[in-house]
Amino acid sequence: INAEYGEFEESERQKAQDEHAQAARLLASDSKLTSQDMTELEEFVFTAIPGKEEIAVEILSLLYLRSITFEKMMSWPHPIEQFTACGITNEEILPVLDKALEYRRIIHFKKTGVTMLE
């Protein structure tokens, strides 16, 4: 029963994330990003700040409106400054996003041997 409950809980969480991602896309309907670009950003943001869907929607809509891709974020030398310039000012979330981006860079470097920094 616990395994079934866990699967149900995961399914509900995914459904909620999908709904919030859709809301962010609607808020940023003027975005020049492709659907793939948006999906990459959604995966990053929802993974970086799980359980904070309302904040994730705000962050995603700001990134979408500025046509910031995940690939571009990976090249930022000073992510907190760049996130702040995008309008993301939550003092608790900024270091979390910074660390999550650093982690993703490390994984990318280990897989490819290529650094993404500008």
PDB file of C-alpha atoms in Angstrom:
ATOM      1  CA  ILE A   1       0.000   0.000   0.000  1.00  0.00           C
ATOM      2  CA  ASN A   2       2.828   2.419   0.797  1.00  0.00           C
ATOM      3  CA  ALA A   3       4.362   1.880  -2.640  1.00  0.00           C
ATOM      4  CA  GLU A   4       1.007   2.546  -4.281  1.00  0.00           C
ATOM      5  CA  TYR A   5       0.541   5.676  -2.164  1.00  0.00           C
ATOM      6  CA  GLY A   6       4.033   6.858  -3.117  1.00  0.00           C
ATOM      7  CA  GLU A   7       3.262   6.398  -6.811  1.00  0.00           C
ATOM      8  CA  PHE A   8      -0.041   8.233  -6.390  1.00  0.00           C
ATOM      9  CA  GLU A   9       1.691  11.043  -4.503  1.00  0.00           C
ATOM     10  CA  GLU A  10       4.363  11.310  -7.224  1.00  0.00           C
ATOM     11  CA  SER A  11       1.666  11.331  -9.906  1.00  0.00           C
ATOM     12  CA  GLU A  12      -0.207  14.113  -8.118  1.00  0.00           C
ATOM     13  CA  ARG A  13       3.001  16.113  -7.667  1.00  0.00           C
ATOM     14  CA  GLN A  14       3.795  15.770 -11.380  1.00  0.00           C
ATOM     15  CA  LYS A  15       0.266  16.815 -12.281  1.00  0.00           C
ATOM     16  CA  ALA A  16       0.572  19.908 -10.056  1.00  0.00           C
ATOM     17  CA  GLN A  17       3.926  20.804 -11.596  1.00  0.00           C
ATOM     18  CA  ASP A  18       2.479  20.427 -15.095  1.00  0.00           C
ATOM     19  CA  GLU A  19      -0.407  22.743 -14.195  1.00  0.00           C
ATOM     20  CA  HIS A  20       1.964  25.320 -12.712  1.00  0.00           C
ATOM     21  CA  ALA A  21       4.254  25.100 -15.721  1.00  0.00           C
ATOM     22  CA  GLN A  22       1.263  25.753 -17.963  1.00  0.00           C
ATOM     23  CA  ALA A  23       0.367  28.794 -15.853  1.00  0.00           C
ATOM     24  CA  ALA A  24       3.904  30.154 -16.236  1.00  0.00           C
ATOM     25  CA  ARG A  25       3.728  29.653 -20.000  1.00  0.00           C
ATOM     26  CA  LEU A  26       0.447  31.554 -20.153  1.00  0.00           C
ATOM     27  CA  LEU A  27       1.907  34.424 -18.121  1.00  0.00           C
ATOM     28  CA  ALA A  28       4.784  34.634 -20.580  1.00  0.00           C
ATOM     29  CA  SER A  29       2.895  34.095 -23.818  1.00  0.00           C
ATOM     30  CA  ASP A  30       5.099  36.716 -25.540  1.00  0.00           C
ATOM     31  CA  SER A  31       8.203  34.604 -24.976  1.00  0.00           C
ATOM     32  CA  LYS A  32      10.469  33.786 -27.892  1.00  0.00           C
ATOM     33  CA  LEU A  33      11.464  30.463 -26.326  1.00  0.00           C
ATOM     34  CA  THR A  34      10.673  27.137 -27.910  1.00  0.00           C
ATOM     35  CA  SER A  35       8.652  24.515 -26.105  1.00  0.00           C
ATOM     36  CA  GLN A  36      11.883  22.526 -25.582  1.00  0.00           C
ATOM     37  CA  ASP A  37      13.578  25.594 -24.033  1.00  0.00           C
ATOM     38  CA  MET A  38      10.660  26.029 -21.659  1.00  0.00           C
ATOM     39  CA  THR A  39      10.644  22.352 -20.708  1.00  0.00           C
ATOM     40  CA  GLU A  40      14.369  22.475 -19.844  1.00  0.00           C
ATOM     41  CA  LEU A  41      13.797  25.524 -17.642  1.00  0.00           C
ATOM     42  CA  GLU A  42      10.806  23.880 -15.955  1.00  0.00           C
ATOM     43  CA  GLU A  43      12.812  20.752 -15.155  1.00  0.00           C
ATOM     44  CA  PHE A  44      15.590  22.878 -13.660  1.00  0.00           C
ATOM     45  CA  VAL A  45      13.376  25.177 -11.579  1.00  0.00           C
ATOM     46  CA  PHE A  46      10.992  22.503 -10.262  1.00  0.00           C
ATOM     47  CA  THR A  47      13.965  20.309  -9.317  1.00  0.00           C
ATOM     48  CA  ALA A  48      15.831  23.196  -7.663  1.00  0.00           C
ATOM     49  CA  ILE A  49      12.878  24.308  -5.530  1.00  0.00           C
ATOM     50  CA  PRO A  50      10.545  21.340  -5.041  1.00  0.00           C
ATOM     51  CA  GLY A  51       7.253  22.034  -3.313  1.00  0.00           C
ATOM     52  CA  LYS A  52       7.372  25.760  -4.049  1.00  0.00           C
ATOM     53  CA  GLU A  53       5.289  25.761  -7.208  1.00  0.00           C
ATOM     54  CA  GLU A  54       3.957  29.314  -6.814  1.00  0.00           C
ATOM     55  CA  ILE A  55       7.488  30.699  -6.591  1.00  0.00           C
ATOM     56  CA  ALA A  56       8.536  28.464  -9.484  1.00  0.00           C
ATOM     57  CA  VAL A  57       5.783  29.949 -11.665  1.00  0.00           C
ATOM     58  CA  GLU A  58       7.020  33.476 -10.922  1.00  0.00           C
ATOM     59  CA  ILE A  59      10.622  32.517 -11.688  1.00  0.00           C
ATOM     60  CA  LEU A  60       9.704  30.690 -14.885  1.00  0.00           C
ATOM     61  CA  SER A  61       7.557  33.531 -16.179  1.00  0.00           C
ATOM     62  CA  LEU A  62      10.416  36.012 -15.576  1.00  0.00           C
ATOM     63  CA  LEU A  63      12.871  33.755 -17.405  1.00  0.00           C
ATOM     64  CA  TYR A  64      10.421  33.130 -20.253  1.00  0.00           C
ATOM     65  CA  LEU A  65       9.710  36.826 -20.737  1.00  0.00           C
ATOM     66  CA  ARG A  66      13.426  37.546 -21.001  1.00  0.00           C
ATOM     67  CA  SER A  67      13.918  34.566 -23.347  1.00  0.00           C
ATOM     68  CA  ILE A  68      16.538  33.068 -21.033  1.00  0.00           C
ATOM     69  CA  THR A  69      17.346  29.494 -21.997  1.00  0.00           C
ATOM     70  CA  PHE A  70      18.785  26.900 -19.668  1.00  0.00           C
ATOM     71  CA  GLU A  71      21.868  26.782 -21.889  1.00  0.00           C
ATOM     72  CA  LYS A  72      22.338  30.536 -21.436  1.00  0.00           C
ATOM     73  CA  MET A  73      21.956  30.175 -17.662  1.00  0.00           C
ATOM     74  CA  MET A  74      24.655  27.507 -17.697  1.00  0.00           C
ATOM     75  CA  SER A  75      27.056  30.091 -19.152  1.00  0.00           C
ATOM     76  CA  TRP A  76      26.444  32.757 -16.507  1.00  0.00           C
ATOM     77  CA  PRO A  77      29.654  33.436 -14.548  1.00  0.00           C
ATOM     78  CA  HIS A  78      27.725  35.049 -11.660  1.00  0.00           C
ATOM     79  CA  PRO A  79      24.236  33.470 -11.532  1.00  0.00           C
ATOM     80  CA  ILE A  80      22.918  35.379  -8.510  1.00  0.00           C
ATOM     81  CA  GLU A  81      23.611  38.700 -10.265  1.00  0.00           C
ATOM     82  CA  GLN A  82      22.001  37.416 -13.457  1.00  0.00           C
ATOM     83  CA  PHE A  83      18.946  36.021 -11.661  1.00  0.00           C
ATOM     84  CA  THR A  84      18.559  39.348  -9.853  1.00  0.00           C
ATOM     85  CA  ALA A  85      18.831  41.219 -13.164  1.00  0.00           C
ATOM     86  CA  CYS A  86      15.964  39.032 -14.435  1.00  0.00           C
ATOM     87  CA  GLY A  87      13.809  40.215 -11.529  1.00  0.00           C
ATOM     88  CA  ILE A  88      14.267  37.231  -9.220  1.00  0.00           C
ATOM     89  CA  THR A  89      14.908  38.807  -5.852  1.00  0.00           C
ATOM     90  CA  ASN A  90      13.844  36.224  -3.258  1.00  0.00           C
ATOM     91  CA  GLU A  91      16.828  36.106  -0.875  1.00  0.00           C
ATOM     92  CA  GLU A  92      16.058  32.515   0.143  1.00  0.00           C
ATOM     93  CA  ILE A  93      15.671  31.216  -3.401  1.00  0.00           C
ATOM     94  CA  LEU A  94      18.659  32.914  -5.064  1.00  0.00           C
ATOM     95  CA  PRO A  95      21.340  30.804  -3.342  1.00  0.00           C
ATOM     96  CA  VAL A  96      19.307  27.651  -3.980  1.00  0.00           C
ATOM     97  CA  LEU A  97      19.122  28.409  -7.708  1.00  0.00           C
ATOM     98  CA  ASP A  98      22.829  29.265  -7.714  1.00  0.00           C
ATOM     99  CA  LYS A  99      23.780  25.948  -6.094  1.00  0.00           C
ATOM    100  CA  ALA A 100      21.438  23.985  -8.364  1.00  0.00           C
ATOM    101  CA  LEU A 101      22.993  25.621 -11.418  1.00  0.00           C
ATOM    102  CA  GLU A 102      26.502  24.906 -10.112  1.00  0.00           C
ATOM    103  CA  TYR A 103      25.531  21.264  -9.597  1.00  0.00           C
ATOM    104  CA  ARG A 104      24.172  21.007 -13.151  1.00  0.00           C
ATOM    105  CA  ARG A 105      27.406  22.549 -14.502  1.00  0.00           C
ATOM    106  CA  ILE A 106      29.478  19.956 -12.643  1.00  0.00           C
ATOM    107  CA  ILE A 107      27.364  17.125 -14.050  1.00  0.00           C
ATOM    108  CA  HIS A 108      27.649  18.592 -17.559  1.00  0.00           C
ATOM    109  CA  PHE A 109      31.423  18.978 -17.216  1.00  0.00           C
ATOM    110  CA  LYS A 110      31.853  15.414 -15.937  1.00  0.00           C
ATOM    111  CA  LYS A 111      29.802  14.056 -18.848  1.00  0.00           C
ATOM    112  CA  THR A 112      31.343  16.164 -21.612  1.00  0.00           C
ATOM    113  CA  GLY A 113      34.591  17.652 -20.324  1.00  0.00           C
ATOM    114  CA  VAL A 114      33.278  21.014 -21.523  1.00  0.00           C
ATOM    115  CA  THR A 115      32.696  23.982 -19.254  1.00  0.00           C
ATOM    116  CA  MET A 116      29.715  26.135 -20.143  1.00  0.00           C
ATOM    117  CA  LEU A 117      30.957  29.366 -18.537  1.00  0.00           C
ATOM    118  CA  GLU A 118      31.372  32.441 -20.732  1.00  0.00           C
TER     119      GLU A 118
END
